[in-house]
Amino acid sequence: MTAVSFVLVPLLLNNGLVHAADTAGGSVNVRLKVGQESVTINGAASTIEKPYVVGGTTMIPLSIITNAFGATLQWDNQTQTIELTAGEQTISLKAGDKNAKLNGQPIVLSVAPELKNGKTMVPVTLVTQFLGANVSENKQTGEVTITGASTQGTAASNSSLDSDHGKTKVGDSYYGWSMKYPTELILGYQSYKGNYASFHDSKETFWLNVQVYEDQPENLSNDGLVKFLAENQYGMILSKEYVEKDGLSYARVVSRDEEDYMAESRAYRKGDKVYEITLSVSNEADFNNPAKYKGYKDMLDSFTAHFDKQDKSIKDLSNVENGYRWFDYKDFGLKIKVPAVWEKVGGDSGAAFSNDDGDQWMQLSVTSATENDKLDDWVAKHERMYREMYAESALDVDKNATTTTIAGVTARERNYGTFDGENKYQERHIFFIKGKYKFHLQLAFNKTADPAKTLEMINTISRSLSIDEQKMNQSLGFIQDDILLDKNKMATIKDSKYKYAIDIPEYWQEDVVDSRSLIGKSYLFEGGAFTLFVFKDSYSEVEKSFTSIFKMQTSGSEKTSLVENKPVTVHGESGRKFVIKGEEEGIRYERTAYLFPKGKYSYYISWSIRDAYSTAATKERMEKVLNSFKVIE
């Protein structure tokens, strides 16, 4: 973790702060003094982190630039970069680095930005370089006056420039916890759902993690809670117990890991939630120092599985509003509401979400638009893709797409009814083009869900979507649309050891062969799987084994049958074809397998396709793969 860390976003993006002018372009007059936490902006007093001097340069809170002058801030977590925008001016900078970029051109700051008590401090000269404002300093008294023009309009008054000012506690109103918030504590990371938060001090001598586990047994005993906590620990457990002291009760485990980090973990239960709070200290001597441990213990003891919404001294980490949380797709300047109970899936960089059961989900895809792209053509291509993917009996398509407005532009909406072999889904697809990019929002719900609630959720999500093109990542380039990929384009796979080559569709995804005794390849595609195995045994032994296996799998089953078992010629060799039609976990499928000898080895080529995805195009593709097989010398 770095000193800048994720703290920048919650500390700097605060809409309820003092701004300098009531209208865009209004004059700004800022007066502050080195060593004092008070500041006046156009005569209105506020509180800030105290300015100080480094190497003759006065350091001021970045919040003055963002709020007094109306500059907007964007935080890039991957590069740990702050980007400020004011009108047509943009500057990118990093804590600890004097090198910055102004409108894409490199510049050197007089002093590197740095973190002070969790607040980003920048050289006052940045106001001149970035905003063109005038700075007047009295070196004897430490007084600084900044005058310039605001780039932002209306503002709230009687608030602090420092979003943490007056916040002596921190917590999460959605998950229901709070604790003391010492000035040295910095939020380093927070999971998308907010059920995990990690804090550290500015020197990274200790870390404090809070994790909330949901859907836990409500009747968990004290011993059960200790066991739960101990099983989550790493390293050597030095002590574990249930504590009831000074009005507090919790499970407690002390451990030391391989790098000699000391950790004290506590677990609290409330309803169906278990709250785990862990303090990790890098220096064992600090942990065992009574004076230092007193400070650690004070933080731990302050934790409570309660959040008082009336207590204005608590900094709320939750971004949940009325059952939805905001997702900020920063690279595309996009914001959208997502049901608070949904998980983020597919990694941190994507925009896909699902409920726990996996029968409600949304996915947002962004690709580049070309001059020839037309909205209706795009919708038609998507329909063709679905018709090629799903069997006719598994797909319903609304005859016409409807027109709506999303993110300020014309959009097309189309409803699909799909069947994956197990469940039927209602899907809403929304297509629109904004600027250089095409946006595709897919929402899917199990058809057993309440139609009224489903419609309400679809409307809430889609209407919340907004895009600020000015905030898009300037590094964005051309993003190819996968809908244009040719699914019949093949790539040749060669195995020189086992003497074969075979062509497979490029879009297939390689899977792991889950057996050390099997030699071969496995691939996945929509609604199906493909396998190729190589056997060193004689063909007669392999044929006998597979015939026995397939007969055993289908014997006595009402839902699975071996419908074809006959000798065939495959690539000039006498082999055997098997076809099984069956049902697995309620999903109907058909498996086709070919077994044949060639050269020194016996080869098994098989594919399984769910009935819901069994289309003529998919079957033709399988035959093309089979026919491409050849032995190489």
XYZ file of C-alpha atoms in Angstrom:
633
model
C 0.000 0.000 0.000
C 1.136 3.557 -0.644
C 0.760 6.664 1.423
C -1.573 8.260 -1.118
C -3.796 5.223 -1.362
C -7.553 5.268 -1.831
C -8.083 7.947 0.799
C -8.069 10.687 -1.843
C -11.477 9.896 -3.213
C -13.533 10.104 -0.004
C -11.488 13.024 1.289
C -11.622 15.186 -1.811
C -14.899 14.475 -3.568
C -17.280 16.379 -1.331
C -20.173 18.263 -2.845
C -21.293 19.953 0.343
C -18.332 22.317 0.772
C -17.786 26.056 0.571
C -17.238 27.359 -2.959
C -15.967 30.768 -3.838
C -18.564 32.139 -6.191
C -22.281 31.861 -6.789
C -21.822 31.825 -10.549
C -19.255 30.319 -12.871
C -16.390 32.704 -13.444
C -17.038 34.583 -10.172
C -14.051 36.102 -8.373
C -12.329 34.173 -5.603
C -10.398 35.645 -2.710
C -8.706 33.175 -0.369
C -6.873 34.226 2.789
C -4.950 31.767 4.952
C -1.961 31.641 7.255
C 0.852 29.165 7.711
C 0.304 27.069 10.836
C -3.370 27.996 11.230
C -6.343 25.816 10.318
C -8.682 28.702 9.537
C -9.230 30.066 6.017
C -11.560 32.730 4.620
C -13.005 32.489 1.126
C -14.713 35.631 -0.035
C -15.119 36.490 3.636
C -16.628 33.149 4.689
C -14.585 31.231 7.272
C -13.821 27.525 7.017
C -11.445 24.997 8.536
C -8.621 23.255 6.679
C -5.489 21.224 7.356
C -2.868 23.698 8.556
C -0.637 25.061 5.752
C 3.107 24.691 6.300
C 6.381 25.502 4.543
C 8.706 23.029 2.789
C 11.989 24.336 1.344
C 10.633 27.870 1.193
C 7.373 26.829 -0.521
C 4.028 27.048 1.245
C 1.986 23.847 1.127
C -1.805 24.185 1.067
C -4.646 21.609 1.049
C -5.642 20.409 -2.411
C -9.251 20.971 -1.303
C -8.764 24.729 -1.800
C -8.228 24.162 -5.522
C -11.080 21.689 -5.884
C -13.655 23.558 -3.826
C -12.752 27.218 -3.606
C -11.944 27.429 -7.325
C -14.374 24.736 -8.513
C -11.825 22.367 -10.085
C -13.030 18.775 -10.480
C -10.954 15.846 -9.291
C -10.523 12.361 -10.747
C -8.540 9.582 -9.022
C -6.818 6.804 -10.990
C -6.234 3.955 -8.554
C -4.029 1.928 -10.921
C -1.516 4.725 -11.499
C -2.149 6.434 -8.124
C -2.616 9.686 -10.065
C -4.736 12.739 -9.236
C -6.233 14.550 -12.211
C -7.646 18.064 -11.788
C -9.791 19.767 -14.400
C -10.800 23.440 -14.488
C -12.401 24.622 -17.686
C -10.045 23.577 -20.501
C -7.102 23.137 -18.129
C -6.099 19.656 -16.895
C -3.223 18.713 -14.619
C -2.115 15.254 -13.487
C 0.059 14.764 -10.417
C 1.134 12.149 -7.872
C 2.052 12.334 -4.214
C 5.820 12.212 -3.754
C 6.569 13.201 -7.360
C 7.546 16.706 -8.524
C 6.894 15.746 -12.142
C 3.383 16.552 -13.370
C 1.559 17.016 -16.663
C -0.300 20.208 -17.557
C -2.613 19.677 -20.548
C -0.546 16.623 -21.415
C 2.790 18.481 -21.338
C 5.377 17.671 -18.644
C 6.067 20.315 -15.995
C 8.046 20.301 -12.760
C 6.436 21.437 -9.507
C 8.412 23.427 -6.968
C 7.686 20.778 -4.309
C 6.175 17.298 -4.645
C 2.608 16.894 -3.340
C 2.449 14.948 -0.093
C 0.045 13.514 2.447
C -0.428 15.236 5.780
C -2.801 13.661 8.316
C -4.575 11.931 5.458
C -4.998 15.153 3.452
C -3.236 15.883 0.167
C -1.077 19.012 0.355
C 0.247 20.788 -2.757
C 2.580 23.745 -3.329
C 0.730 27.057 -3.437
C 2.524 27.799 -6.720
C 0.302 25.131 -8.317
C -2.585 27.606 -8.106
C -0.695 29.915 -10.455
C 0.548 27.174 -12.797
C -2.850 25.500 -13.077
C -5.444 28.247 -12.576
C -3.497 31.380 -13.424
C -4.446 32.813 -10.037
C -2.372 35.454 -8.246
C -0.572 34.467 -5.046
C 0.689 37.036 -2.558
C 2.746 35.854 0.432
C 4.044 37.690 3.488
C 7.034 35.601 4.519
C 7.292 37.374 7.907
C 3.694 36.812 9.044
C 3.005 33.652 7.018
C -0.123 35.202 5.514
C -1.090 34.059 2.008
C -3.659 35.660 -0.300
C -4.880 33.931 -3.442
C -7.080 35.729 -5.969
C -8.558 34.373 -9.165
C -11.747 33.223 -10.874
C -13.957 30.275 -10.023
C -14.693 27.667 -12.684
C -17.780 26.336 -10.907
C -21.150 27.699 -9.940
C -23.389 27.306 -6.926
C -22.176 26.078 -3.594
C -23.341 25.237 -0.161
C -22.204 27.473 2.645
C -21.225 27.075 6.287
C -19.322 23.850 5.643
C -15.661 22.914 5.867
C -13.193 22.645 3.021
C -11.940 19.474 4.727
C -14.509 16.679 4.272
C -13.130 14.924 7.391
C -13.341 18.033 9.553
C -15.296 17.267 12.690
C -15.347 13.535 11.938
C -14.038 11.781 15.028
C -15.550 8.398 14.130
C -15.782 6.268 11.016
C -18.243 3.545 10.058
C -20.713 2.155 7.565
C -24.420 2.912 7.849
C -25.359 0.069 5.480
C -23.537 -2.647 7.411
C -24.103 -1.021 10.781
C -20.729 -0.465 12.466
C -18.643 2.439 13.730
C -15.457 3.147 15.655
C -13.083 5.948 16.595
C -11.359 7.752 13.727
C -7.944 9.007 14.893
C -6.317 11.657 12.726
C -3.496 9.276 11.730
C -5.912 6.675 10.363
C -6.092 6.559 6.545
C -8.554 4.564 4.485
C -6.350 2.459 2.203
C -8.889 0.218 0.482
C -12.611 -0.467 0.448
C -14.234 -3.335 -1.429
C -16.916 -2.585 -4.002
C -19.717 -3.772 -1.694
C -18.149 -2.033 1.287
C -18.061 -5.207 3.399
C -14.290 -4.880 3.728
C -12.321 -1.769 4.618
C -8.609 -1.450 5.332
C -6.979 1.454 7.148
C -3.361 2.271 7.951
C -1.276 5.025 9.456
C 0.751 7.387 7.252
C 4.020 5.537 7.978
C 2.378 2.132 7.488
C 3.476 0.807 10.856
C 0.040 -0.692 11.486
C -3.085 -1.719 9.559
C -6.647 -1.987 10.767
C -9.084 -4.104 8.742
C -12.842 -4.381 9.184
C -14.726 -7.194 7.454
C -18.430 -7.998 7.640
C -19.643 -11.557 7.089
C -23.342 -11.864 6.256
C -25.801 -14.765 6.492
C -24.118 -16.269 9.555
C -25.920 -18.428 12.168
C -27.767 -16.147 14.565
C -27.403 -18.662 17.412
C -23.602 -18.921 17.101
C -22.186 -19.616 20.575
C -19.241 -17.870 22.183
C -17.035 -20.894 21.481
C -18.346 -21.007 17.928
C -17.400 -17.366 17.431
C -13.851 -18.023 18.707
C -13.572 -20.990 16.321
C -14.861 -18.865 13.423
C -12.285 -16.165 14.158
C -9.365 -18.563 14.646
C -10.044 -20.276 11.309
C -9.634 -16.919 9.525
C -6.150 -16.262 10.892
C -2.753 -16.694 9.243
C 0.395 -17.741 11.050
C 0.934 -18.951 14.591
C -1.944 -18.428 17.017
C -0.540 -17.195 20.329
C -3.833 -16.888 22.172
C -7.569 -17.298 21.572
C -10.437 -16.666 23.947
C -13.860 -15.116 24.428
C -13.617 -11.820 26.328
C -16.251 -10.267 28.577
C -14.756 -7.218 30.243
C -15.568 -3.547 30.844
C -18.960 -3.931 29.201
C -17.437 -5.396 26.012
C -17.787 -8.949 24.736
C -16.055 -10.442 21.731
C -13.913 -13.306 20.464
C -10.195 -12.478 20.519
C -7.232 -14.092 18.746
C -3.604 -12.943 18.809
C -1.254 -14.316 16.148
C 2.143 -13.805 14.509
C 2.821 -14.505 10.843
C 5.981 -15.649 9.024
C 7.164 -12.042 8.592
C 6.817 -11.440 12.357
C 3.794 -9.170 11.975
C 1.710 -9.248 15.130
C -2.069 -9.281 14.781
C -4.961 -8.958 17.187
C -8.322 -9.959 15.741
C -11.722 -9.564 17.310
C -15.116 -10.850 16.221
C -18.531 -9.497 17.187
C -21.893 -10.991 16.283
C -25.159 -9.169 15.716
C -28.150 -10.802 14.053
C -26.937 -12.744 11.020
C -23.711 -10.729 10.752
C -20.250 -11.347 12.164
C -17.920 -8.343 12.302
C -14.192 -9.072 12.269
C -11.721 -6.321 13.095
C -8.004 -7.034 12.818
C -5.072 -4.891 13.919
C -1.721 -5.834 12.306
C 1.506 -4.276 13.604
C 4.739 -4.543 11.618
C 7.001 -4.291 14.688
C 6.420 -6.864 17.425
C 8.128 -4.547 19.923
C 5.476 -1.889 19.242
C 2.721 -4.411 19.853
C 4.276 -5.418 23.170
C 5.016 -1.817 24.211
C 2.350 -0.937 26.834
C 2.256 2.740 25.845
C 1.786 2.000 22.123
C -0.569 -0.893 22.692
C -2.775 1.415 24.742
C -3.429 3.441 21.572
C -4.105 0.310 19.522
C -6.432 -1.053 22.208
C -8.301 2.236 22.379
C -9.145 1.926 18.655
C -10.155 -1.721 18.970
C -12.266 -1.110 22.076
C -14.121 1.702 20.317
C -15.561 -0.650 17.700
C -19.298 -1.234 17.924
C -21.754 -3.106 15.732
C -23.953 -0.023 15.564
C -24.155 3.103 13.419
C -25.978 6.167 14.759
C -27.316 8.014 11.701
C -28.000 11.065 13.861
C -24.356 11.337 14.936
C -22.767 13.859 12.556
C -19.295 13.104 13.919
C -19.265 9.726 12.096
C -17.711 9.609 8.635
C -19.986 7.257 6.670
C -18.122 5.013 4.215
C -21.320 3.674 2.662
C -22.507 4.887 -0.747
C -25.827 3.043 -0.588
C -28.932 5.092 -1.310
C -32.410 3.571 -1.094
C -31.207 0.041 -1.714
C -28.777 0.940 -4.536
C -25.099 1.791 -4.562
C -23.391 3.925 -7.175
C -20.861 2.320 -9.501
C -18.372 4.758 -10.988
C -16.900 3.488 -14.282
C -14.255 6.192 -14.180
C -12.389 5.475 -17.403
C -15.590 6.181 -19.322
C -16.891 8.989 -17.090
C -19.936 6.806 -16.403
C -22.014 6.390 -13.256
C -24.875 3.953 -12.731
C -26.899 2.583 -9.835
C -26.567 -1.100 -8.923
C -28.716 -2.994 -6.387
C -26.804 -2.877 -3.113
C -27.051 -6.643 -2.554
C -25.485 -7.508 -5.933
C -21.866 -8.630 -6.166
C -19.307 -7.325 -8.628
C -18.179 -10.213 -10.824
C -15.466 -10.730 -13.408
C -12.684 -8.784 -11.681
C -12.134 -5.180 -10.622
C -11.739 -3.716 -14.105
C -15.092 -4.765 -15.584
C -18.683 -3.680 -15.122
C -20.652 -6.872 -14.458
C -22.808 -7.535 -11.412
C -24.994 -10.371 -10.137
C -27.120 -11.368 -7.189
C -26.006 -14.260 -4.972
C -28.154 -16.806 -6.819
C -26.842 -15.746 -10.209
C -30.362 -15.414 -11.654
C -30.329 -11.613 -11.791
C -27.463 -9.743 -13.395
C -26.326 -6.768 -15.422
C -23.382 -6.214 -17.705
C -22.172 -2.994 -19.249
C -19.993 -3.208 -22.360
C -18.215 -0.311 -24.046
C -16.697 -0.508 -27.527
C -15.580 1.993 -30.136
C -18.003 3.511 -32.607
C -16.963 3.986 -36.233
C -18.300 6.395 -38.841
C -20.308 3.565 -40.401
C -21.967 2.430 -37.170
C -25.716 2.992 -37.094
C -27.821 2.288 -34.013
C -30.433 0.151 -35.787
C -27.766 -1.858 -37.629
C -26.056 -2.580 -34.316
C -29.319 -3.789 -32.760
C -29.949 -6.034 -35.773
C -26.456 -7.550 -35.552
C -27.022 -8.327 -31.899
C -30.267 -10.085 -32.735
C -28.523 -12.207 -35.371
C -25.861 -13.150 -32.846
C -28.536 -14.314 -30.375
C -30.375 -16.305 -33.039
C -27.135 -18.080 -33.908
C -26.425 -18.749 -30.234
C -29.835 -20.007 -29.033
C -32.053 -22.749 -30.407
C -35.310 -21.432 -31.820
C -37.290 -22.999 -28.962
C -35.085 -21.204 -26.384
C -35.409 -17.647 -27.699
C -38.146 -15.040 -27.951
C -37.363 -11.641 -29.460
C -39.585 -8.571 -29.363
C -40.558 -7.738 -32.916
C -39.459 -4.112 -32.687
C -36.934 -2.206 -30.638
C -38.300 0.787 -28.742
C -36.745 4.240 -28.630
C -35.792 5.968 -25.384
C -33.239 8.461 -24.082
C -30.245 7.358 -22.003
C -27.416 9.622 -20.865
C -28.862 12.439 -22.958
C -28.803 10.577 -26.301
C -31.202 8.426 -28.307
C -31.113 4.754 -27.345
C -32.783 1.549 -28.492
C -34.272 -0.944 -26.060
C -35.049 -4.545 -26.937
C -36.522 -7.337 -24.827
C -35.473 -10.957 -25.187
C -36.805 -14.097 -23.580
C -34.057 -16.685 -23.206
C -33.800 -20.232 -21.855
C -30.413 -21.615 -20.809
C -31.644 -25.166 -20.428
C -32.509 -24.678 -16.772
C -34.128 -21.278 -16.252
C -36.065 -18.801 -18.346
C -34.948 -15.182 -18.287
C -36.325 -11.811 -19.235
C -33.542 -9.718 -20.734
C -33.556 -5.996 -21.441
C -30.843 -4.775 -23.807
C -30.158 -1.057 -24.171
C -27.957 0.247 -26.993
C -26.716 3.811 -27.473
C -23.815 5.688 -29.038
C -22.244 8.660 -27.287
C -19.223 10.391 -28.717
C -16.613 7.875 -29.857
C -18.100 4.887 -28.040
C -20.970 2.420 -28.159
C -22.583 1.458 -24.861
C -24.521 -1.784 -24.371
C -26.358 -2.370 -21.092
C -27.747 -5.868 -20.520
C -30.133 -6.572 -17.641
C -31.434 -10.091 -16.988
C -33.930 -11.474 -14.491
C -35.323 -14.939 -13.854
C -38.882 -14.950 -15.180
C -40.107 -16.285 -11.833
C -39.265 -12.885 -10.279
C -42.052 -10.420 -9.524
C -42.680 -8.580 -12.859
C -43.506 -5.275 -11.168
C -40.338 -5.328 -9.049
C -38.290 -6.378 -12.047
C -39.595 -3.477 -14.128
C -38.967 -1.039 -11.271
C -35.389 -2.287 -10.952
C -34.778 -2.058 -14.710
C -36.080 1.517 -14.798
C -34.096 2.593 -11.736
C -30.840 1.219 -13.103
C -31.209 2.419 -16.689
C -32.469 5.918 -15.803
C -29.600 6.468 -13.366
C -26.950 6.036 -16.072
C -25.025 9.206 -16.824
C -21.847 9.948 -18.780
C -19.512 12.911 -18.503
C -17.327 12.808 -21.614
C -14.986 15.387 -20.085
C -14.041 12.854 -17.396
C -13.166 10.027 -19.788
C -9.648 8.667 -19.531
C -7.518 10.436 -22.138
C -5.605 7.180 -22.684
C -8.686 5.436 -24.090
C -8.079 4.101 -27.562
C -9.962 1.943 -30.046
C -11.915 -0.902 -28.400
C -13.019 -3.620 -30.802
C -16.600 -4.848 -30.631
C -16.685 -8.633 -30.090
C -20.013 -8.792 -31.884
C -17.987 -8.362 -35.091
C -15.819 -11.411 -34.428
C -16.162 -14.225 -36.951
C -17.019 -17.314 -34.914
C -16.010 -19.530 -37.802
C -12.469 -18.193 -37.927
C -10.184 -21.049 -36.928
C -6.788 -21.381 -35.248
C -4.633 -24.495 -35.564
C -3.575 -26.287 -32.381
C -0.561 -28.594 -32.757
C 0.845 -31.189 -30.363
C 4.199 -32.452 -31.646
C 4.561 -34.967 -28.820
C 1.294 -36.757 -29.511
C 1.423 -36.161 -33.242
C -1.788 -34.303 -34.021
C -3.117 -30.957 -35.221
C -6.686 -29.673 -35.119
C -8.450 -26.404 -35.997
C -10.640 -24.789 -33.334
C -12.666 -21.531 -33.380
C -10.581 -18.624 -32.127
C -13.317 -17.446 -29.784
C -13.330 -20.671 -27.741
C -11.966 -20.446 -24.213
C -9.440 -23.063 -23.121
C -10.420 -25.020 -20.024
C -8.312 -27.005 -17.573
C -8.264 -30.780 -18.043
C -9.189 -31.886 -14.538
C -7.159 -35.097 -14.393
C -3.470 -35.926 -14.326
C -4.116 -39.249 -16.072
C -5.764 -37.661 -19.114
C -3.735 -36.203 -21.976
C -5.407 -33.624 -24.180
C -7.245 -30.343 -24.514
C -10.581 -28.960 -23.365
C -12.465 -25.826 -24.494
C -15.645 -24.007 -23.511
C -18.160 -22.061 -25.612
C -21.727 -20.797 -25.116
C -23.806 -23.701 -23.834
C -21.201 -26.359 -24.517
C -17.760 -27.892 -24.222
C -15.257 -29.637 -26.475
C -12.598 -32.197 -25.512
C -9.798 -34.059 -27.284
C -7.988 -36.850 -25.422
C -5.025 -38.984 -26.472
C -4.535 -42.566 -25.245
C -1.364 -44.630 -25.421
C -3.255 -47.896 -24.869
C -4.276 -50.118 -27.773
C -7.397 -49.017 -29.601
C -9.269 -52.225 -28.712
C -8.733 -51.601 -24.985
C -9.785 -47.934 -25.263
C -12.894 -48.811 -27.290
C -13.875 -51.477 -24.793
C -13.457 -49.063 -21.876
C -15.533 -46.252 -23.430
C -18.285 -48.600 -24.537
C -18.500 -49.925 -20.996
C -18.457 -46.418 -19.478
C -21.229 -45.071 -21.720
C -23.428 -48.118 -21.169
C -22.955 -47.843 -17.419
C -23.809 -44.101 -17.444
C -27.055 -44.659 -19.333
C -28.175 -48.051 -17.996
C -31.346 -47.840 -15.937
C -31.657 -44.087 -16.375
C -34.989 -42.595 -17.430
C -33.430 -39.277 -18.406
C -30.189 -40.347 -20.106
C -29.816 -42.783 -22.992
C -27.175 -43.995 -25.408
C -28.985 -43.305 -28.681
C -26.127 -44.144 -31.001
C -23.248 -46.618 -30.699
C -21.974 -47.725 -34.080
C -18.780 -48.329 -36.043
C -17.749 -45.481 -38.364
C -14.790 -44.499 -40.505
C -12.931 -41.478 -39.161
C -10.042 -40.036 -41.143
C -9.631 -43.314 -42.989
C -9.580 -45.434 -39.841
C -12.189 -47.755 -38.362
C -13.558 -46.117 -35.254
C -16.741 -45.735 -33.257
C -19.341 -43.027 -32.777
C -21.349 -42.529 -29.584
C -24.296 -40.178 -29.074
C -25.801 -39.666 -25.636
C -28.925 -37.652 -24.922
C -29.380 -36.868 -21.289
C -30.185 -34.548 -18.463
C -27.859 -33.227 -15.796
C -29.177 -31.083 -12.943
C -32.345 -30.491 -14.954
C -30.486 -29.375 -18.101
C -31.004 -31.357 -21.308
C -27.938 -31.943 -23.475
C -26.530 -34.054 -26.280
C -22.994 -35.454 -26.284
C -21.367 -36.654 -29.496
C -18.105 -38.614 -29.308
C -15.770 -40.143 -31.873
C -13.109 -42.720 -30.972
C -10.498 -43.842 -33.489
C -6.877 -44.992 -33.825
C -4.312 -43.092 -35.838
C -0.623 -43.909 -35.891
C 0.716 -44.811 -32.454
C -2.224 -43.406 -30.460
C -5.967 -43.605 -30.005
C -7.891 -40.319 -30.125
C -11.170 -39.334 -28.480
C -12.982 -36.238 -29.812
C -16.191 -35.192 -28.082
C -18.521 -32.239 -27.665
C -21.516 -31.611 -25.426
C -24.160 -29.028 -26.259
C -27.162 -27.990 -24.207
C -30.409 -28.397 -26.116
C -31.104 -24.685 -25.612
C -27.921 -23.837 -27.558
C -28.136 -26.570 -30.193
C -28.303 -24.602 -33.437
C -27.442 -25.587 -36.992
C -24.504 -23.152 -36.950
C -23.043 -24.729 -33.806
C -23.394 -28.278 -35.168
C -21.742 -27.310 -38.446
C -18.893 -25.754 -36.492
C -18.359 -29.010 -34.561
C -18.201 -31.067 -37.745
C -15.697 -28.587 -39.165
C -13.477 -29.052 -36.131
C -13.721 -32.858 -36.340
C -12.841 -32.896 -40.030
C -9.805 -30.682 -39.485
C -8.034 -33.277 -37.317
C -4.862 -34.716 -38.777
C -1.826 -36.666 -37.649
C 1.523 -34.924 -38.054
C 4.956 -36.463 -38.303
